[in-house]
Coordinates of C-alpha atoms in Angstrom, one line a residue:
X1 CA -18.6 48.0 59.3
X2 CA -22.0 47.8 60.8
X3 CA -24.7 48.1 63.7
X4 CA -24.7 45.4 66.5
X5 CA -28.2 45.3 67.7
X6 CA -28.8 44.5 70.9
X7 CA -31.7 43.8 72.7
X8 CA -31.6 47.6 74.6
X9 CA -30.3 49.6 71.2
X10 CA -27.9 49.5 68.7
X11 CA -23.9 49.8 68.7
X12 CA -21.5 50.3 66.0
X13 CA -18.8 47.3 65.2
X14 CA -18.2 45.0 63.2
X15 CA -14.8 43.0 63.7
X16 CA -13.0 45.6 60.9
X17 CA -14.3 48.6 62.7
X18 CA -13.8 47.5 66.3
X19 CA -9.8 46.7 65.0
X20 CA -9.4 49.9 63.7
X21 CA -11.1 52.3 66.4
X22 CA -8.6 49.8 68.8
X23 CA -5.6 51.0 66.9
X24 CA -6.9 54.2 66.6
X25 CA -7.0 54.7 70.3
X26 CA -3.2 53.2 70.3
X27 CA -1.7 55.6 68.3
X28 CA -2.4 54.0 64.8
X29 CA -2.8 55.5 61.6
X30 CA -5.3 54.1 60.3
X31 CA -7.9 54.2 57.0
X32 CA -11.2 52.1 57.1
X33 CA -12.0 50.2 53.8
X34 CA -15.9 49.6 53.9
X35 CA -19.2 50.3 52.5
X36 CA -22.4 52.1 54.1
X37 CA -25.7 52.6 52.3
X38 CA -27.1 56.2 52.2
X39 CA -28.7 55.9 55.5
X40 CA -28.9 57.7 59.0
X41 CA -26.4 54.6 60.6
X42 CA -24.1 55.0 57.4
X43 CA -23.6 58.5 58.5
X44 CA -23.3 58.2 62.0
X45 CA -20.7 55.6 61.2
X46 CA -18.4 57.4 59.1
X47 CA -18.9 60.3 61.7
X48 CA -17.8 58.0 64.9
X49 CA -14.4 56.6 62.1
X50 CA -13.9 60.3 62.3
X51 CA -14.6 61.2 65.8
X52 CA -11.4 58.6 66.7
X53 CA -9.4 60.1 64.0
X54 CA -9.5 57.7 61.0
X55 CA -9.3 58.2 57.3
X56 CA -12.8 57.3 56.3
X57 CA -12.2 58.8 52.4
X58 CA -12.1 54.4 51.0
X59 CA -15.9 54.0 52.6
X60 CA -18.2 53.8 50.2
X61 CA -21.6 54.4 49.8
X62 CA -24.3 52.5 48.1
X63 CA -27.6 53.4 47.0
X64 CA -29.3 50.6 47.1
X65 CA -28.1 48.3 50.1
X66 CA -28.5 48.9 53.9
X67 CA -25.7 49.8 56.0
X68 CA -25.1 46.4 57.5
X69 CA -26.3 45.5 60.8
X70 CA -26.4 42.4 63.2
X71 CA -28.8 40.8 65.9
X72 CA -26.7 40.4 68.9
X73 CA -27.7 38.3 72.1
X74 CA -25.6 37.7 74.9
X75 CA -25.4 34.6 77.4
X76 CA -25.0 34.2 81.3
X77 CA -21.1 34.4 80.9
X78 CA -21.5 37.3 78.2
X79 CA -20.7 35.7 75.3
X80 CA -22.1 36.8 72.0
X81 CA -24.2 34.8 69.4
X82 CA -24.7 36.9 65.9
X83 CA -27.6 36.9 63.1
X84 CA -26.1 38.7 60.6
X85 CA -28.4 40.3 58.3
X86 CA -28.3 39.8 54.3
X87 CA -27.9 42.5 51.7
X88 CA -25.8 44.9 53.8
X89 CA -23.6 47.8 52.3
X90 CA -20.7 45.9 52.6
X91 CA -21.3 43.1 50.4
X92 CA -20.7 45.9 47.6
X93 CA -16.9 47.2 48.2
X94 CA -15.8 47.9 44.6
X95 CA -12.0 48.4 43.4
X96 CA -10.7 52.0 43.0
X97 CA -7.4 53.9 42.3
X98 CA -7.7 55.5 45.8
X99 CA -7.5 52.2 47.2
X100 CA -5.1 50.7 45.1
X101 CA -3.1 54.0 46.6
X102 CA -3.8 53.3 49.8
X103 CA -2.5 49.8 49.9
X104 CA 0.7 50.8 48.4
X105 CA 1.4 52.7 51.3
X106 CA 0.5 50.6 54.1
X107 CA 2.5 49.2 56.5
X108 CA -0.6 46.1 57.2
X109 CA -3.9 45.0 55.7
X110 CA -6.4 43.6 58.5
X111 CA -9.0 41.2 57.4
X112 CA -11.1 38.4 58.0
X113 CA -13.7 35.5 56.4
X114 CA -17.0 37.6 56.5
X115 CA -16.2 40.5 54.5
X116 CA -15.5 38.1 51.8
X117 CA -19.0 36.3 51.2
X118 CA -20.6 37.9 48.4
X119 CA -18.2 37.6 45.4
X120 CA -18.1 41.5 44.7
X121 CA -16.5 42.1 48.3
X122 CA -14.4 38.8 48.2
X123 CA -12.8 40.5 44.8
X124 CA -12.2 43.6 46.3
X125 CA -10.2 42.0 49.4
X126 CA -7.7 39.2 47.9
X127 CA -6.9 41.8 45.2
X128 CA -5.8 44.5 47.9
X129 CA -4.0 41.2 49.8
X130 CA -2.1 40.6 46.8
X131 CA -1.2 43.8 45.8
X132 CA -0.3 44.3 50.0
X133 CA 1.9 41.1 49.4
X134 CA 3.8 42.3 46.5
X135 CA 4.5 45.0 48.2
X136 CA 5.8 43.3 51.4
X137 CA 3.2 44.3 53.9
X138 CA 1.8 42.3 56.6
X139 CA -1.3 40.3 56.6
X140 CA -3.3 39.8 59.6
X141 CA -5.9 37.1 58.9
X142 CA -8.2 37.3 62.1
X143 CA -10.4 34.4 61.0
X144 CA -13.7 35.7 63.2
X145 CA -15.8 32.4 61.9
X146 CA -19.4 33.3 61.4
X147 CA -22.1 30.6 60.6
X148 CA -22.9 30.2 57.6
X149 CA -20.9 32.7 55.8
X150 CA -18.0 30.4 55.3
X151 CA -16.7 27.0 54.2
X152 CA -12.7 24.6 54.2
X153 CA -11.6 26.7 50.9
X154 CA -12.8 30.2 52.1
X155 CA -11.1 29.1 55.1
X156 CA -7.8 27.4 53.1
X157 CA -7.6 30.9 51.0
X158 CA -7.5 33.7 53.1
X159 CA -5.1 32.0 55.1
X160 CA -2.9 31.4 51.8
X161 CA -3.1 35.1 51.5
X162 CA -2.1 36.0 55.2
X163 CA 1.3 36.0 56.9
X164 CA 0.2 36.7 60.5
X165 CA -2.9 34.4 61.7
X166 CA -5.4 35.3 64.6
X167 CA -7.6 33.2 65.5
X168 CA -9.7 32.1 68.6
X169 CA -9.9 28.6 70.4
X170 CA -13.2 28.0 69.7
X171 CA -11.9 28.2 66.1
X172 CA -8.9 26.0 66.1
X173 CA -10.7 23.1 65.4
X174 CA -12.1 24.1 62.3
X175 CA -9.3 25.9 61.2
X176 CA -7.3 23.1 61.9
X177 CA -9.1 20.8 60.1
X178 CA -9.9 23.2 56.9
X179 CA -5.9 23.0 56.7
X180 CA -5.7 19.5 56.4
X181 CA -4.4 18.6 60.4
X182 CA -6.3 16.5 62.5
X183 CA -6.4 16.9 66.5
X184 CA -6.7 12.9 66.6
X185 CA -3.6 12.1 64.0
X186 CA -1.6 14.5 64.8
X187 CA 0.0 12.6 67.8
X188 CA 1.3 10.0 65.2
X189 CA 2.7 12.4 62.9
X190 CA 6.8 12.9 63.1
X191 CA 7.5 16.5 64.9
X192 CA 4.0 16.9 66.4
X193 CA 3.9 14.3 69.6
X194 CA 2.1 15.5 72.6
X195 CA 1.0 14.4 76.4
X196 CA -1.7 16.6 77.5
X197 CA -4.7 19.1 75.7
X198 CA -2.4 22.0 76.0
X199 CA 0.7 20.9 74.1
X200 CA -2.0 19.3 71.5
X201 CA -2.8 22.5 70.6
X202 CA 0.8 24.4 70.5
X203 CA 1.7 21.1 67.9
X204 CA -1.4 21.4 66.1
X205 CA -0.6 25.8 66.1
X206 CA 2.7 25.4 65.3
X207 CA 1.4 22.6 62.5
X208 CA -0.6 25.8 61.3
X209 CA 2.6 28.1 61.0
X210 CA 4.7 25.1 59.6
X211 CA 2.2 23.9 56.3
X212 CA 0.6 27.5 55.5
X213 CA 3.5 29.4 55.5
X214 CA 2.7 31.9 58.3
X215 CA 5.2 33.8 60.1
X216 CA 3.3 34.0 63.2
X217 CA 0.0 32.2 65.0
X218 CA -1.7 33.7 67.6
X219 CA -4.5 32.1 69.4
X220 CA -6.6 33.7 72.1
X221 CA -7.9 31.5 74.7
X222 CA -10.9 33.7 76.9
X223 CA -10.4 33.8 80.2
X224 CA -7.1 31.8 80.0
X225 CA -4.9 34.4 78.3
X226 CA -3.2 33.7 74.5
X227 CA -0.6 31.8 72.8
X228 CA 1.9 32.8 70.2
X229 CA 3.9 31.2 68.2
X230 CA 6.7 31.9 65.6
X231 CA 9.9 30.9 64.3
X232 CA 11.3 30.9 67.8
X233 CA 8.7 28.8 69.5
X234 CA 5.5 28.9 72.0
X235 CA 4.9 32.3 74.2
X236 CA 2.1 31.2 76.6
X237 CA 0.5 34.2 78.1
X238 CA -2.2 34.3 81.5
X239 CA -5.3 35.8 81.0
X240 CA -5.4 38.8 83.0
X241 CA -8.0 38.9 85.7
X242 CA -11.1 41.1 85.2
X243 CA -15.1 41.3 85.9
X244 CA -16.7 40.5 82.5
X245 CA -19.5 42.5 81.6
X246 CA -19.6 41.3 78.4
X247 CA -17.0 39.8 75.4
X248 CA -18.0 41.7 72.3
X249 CA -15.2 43.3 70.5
X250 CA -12.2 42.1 72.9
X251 CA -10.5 39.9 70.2
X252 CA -10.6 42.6 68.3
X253 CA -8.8 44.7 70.6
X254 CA -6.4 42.2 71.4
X255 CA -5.6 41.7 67.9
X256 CA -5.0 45.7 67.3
X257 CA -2.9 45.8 70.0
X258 CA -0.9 43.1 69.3
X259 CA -0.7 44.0 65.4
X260 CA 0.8 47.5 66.6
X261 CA 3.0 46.3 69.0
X262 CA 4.6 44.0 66.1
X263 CA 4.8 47.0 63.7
X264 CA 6.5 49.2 66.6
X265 CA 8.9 46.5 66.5
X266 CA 8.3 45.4 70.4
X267 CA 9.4 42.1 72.3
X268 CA 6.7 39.4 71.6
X269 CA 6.0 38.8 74.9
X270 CA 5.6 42.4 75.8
X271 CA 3.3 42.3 73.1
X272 CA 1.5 39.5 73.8
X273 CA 1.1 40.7 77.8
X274 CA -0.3 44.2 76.5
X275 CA -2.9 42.5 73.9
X276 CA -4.4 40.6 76.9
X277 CA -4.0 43.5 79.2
X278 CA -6.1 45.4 76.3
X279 CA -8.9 43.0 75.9
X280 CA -9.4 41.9 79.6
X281 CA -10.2 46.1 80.2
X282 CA -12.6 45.8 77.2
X283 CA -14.3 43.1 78.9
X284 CA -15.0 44.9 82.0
X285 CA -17.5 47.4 80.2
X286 CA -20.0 46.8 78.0
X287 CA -19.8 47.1 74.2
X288 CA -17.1 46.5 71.5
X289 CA -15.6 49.8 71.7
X290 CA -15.7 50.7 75.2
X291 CA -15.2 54.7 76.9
X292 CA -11.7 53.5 78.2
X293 CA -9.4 56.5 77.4
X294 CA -10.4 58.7 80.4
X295 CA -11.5 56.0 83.2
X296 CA -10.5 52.7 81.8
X297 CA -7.6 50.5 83.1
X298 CA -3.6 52.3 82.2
X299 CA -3.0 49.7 80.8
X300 CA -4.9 50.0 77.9
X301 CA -3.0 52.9 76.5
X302 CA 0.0 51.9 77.6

């Protein structure tokens, strides 16, 4: 977890935090594995994981690192571009029993590609995935691409050691092609032919599910809503209308809504409808984490 620093002061996020404050809200149990340095913002951020009633005991602290922070800037349409600063906190998360505890009794492990770029952290994570895998949890691989911090094989393992995929479509293209599938073969290949951009990218999703091994793709799309797919085809879902103030954090309140709604055992397409209903109130206010349980949109609790 760390500080997005924007150009009128600083918010807490971090895709991992954002997630689990989002399935906080929502009713999830939830523990926060991290690191913070010994610092006024590493306080205030184990505070706020306890303020929305988290388990904040697998957060470390490190003496001699930063709690991690990024330089946030916004365009016209509100979307985010990220400088994310070396050295931080969470470059450090070591092994424990506790954790090793933990995982066994999860129900899902959340994670994505820039927790994993120093080789301590990287450890840490694929050693919990595995031990979440033997123990038959779920996976949620929420890719959350961030320049430079990644490459094909970072890309090609995380998703080896996921069983539900999130990604955005900005990302499919990379992702795609980290995995071995092309967007310009794959009309020639037997099983994936297609006559327009959109069903291009449910073959080249469902080539995704089909060669990694995934039990479940979902892709959000912006403005234009999300597709799922699974073992019983394509759920395209509308984006719901809103007034965007700005983006930050709403794929990763659509992915915490959508993870809980799968683990309450919930129709995909009710799920699917309430993830979008989730992120599109998220968008309306400004920052990742919005106030949204008192004034925001019902929808977003329901």
């Amino acid at each position: 977890m760390l500080w997005d620093l924007f150009p009128e002061g600083a918010r807490f996020g971090g895709a991992p935090a954002n997630f689990a404050c989002h399935a906080a809200i929502r009713g999830g149990e939830v523990s926060m594995l991290s690191a913070v340095g010994h610092d006024a913002r590493g306080e205030q951020a184990v505070r706020i994981l306890q303020g929305f009633g988290m388990d904040s005991a697998l957060v470390q602290r490190i003496a001699d690192a930063p709690t991690g922070s990024v330089s946030v800037t916004l365009d016209a349409a509100g979307k985010p571009s990220f400088a994310i600063h070396a050295g931080s906190a969470w470059d450090h998360m070591a092994w424990s029993p506790e954790l090793e505890a933990r995982i066994m009794a999860t129900n899902a492990i959340y994670f994505g590609t820039l927790g994993q770029r120093s080789e301590v952290s990287r450890a840490t994570i694929r050693r919990a995935l595995r031990l979440a895998k033997a123990h038959g949890s779920m996976r949620v691989l929420d890719v959350n691409l961030r320049r430079p911090f990644y490459d094909a094989p970072l890309i090609r393992a995380s998703i080896a050691l996921a069983n539900i995929l999130k990604l955005s479509d900005d990302e499919l293209p990379e992702v795609a092609d980290a995995c071995g599938i092309s967007w310009e073969a794959e009309s020639e290949q037997p099983g994936l032919h297609y006559r327009s951009t959109e069903t291009a990218t449910e073959a080249t999703l469902k080539a995704l599910r089909g060669r990694c091994g995934l039990d479940l793709v979902v892709m959000t799309r912006g403005a234009k809503g999300a597709l799922l797919v699974s073992a019983d085809g394509v759920i395209d879902q509308p984006g719901i209308p809103t007034t965007v103030v700005d983006t930050v954090g709403a794929g990763d309140s659509f992915t915490a809504a959508f993870i809980l709604g799968l683990l309450r055992g919930e129709p995909h397409q009710d799920i699917l409808r309430k993830a979008c209903e989730t992120a599109s109130a998220v968008c309306a206010q400004s920052g990742a984490v919005p106030t949204l349980i008192e004034s925001g949109p019902s929808a977003y609790l329901s």
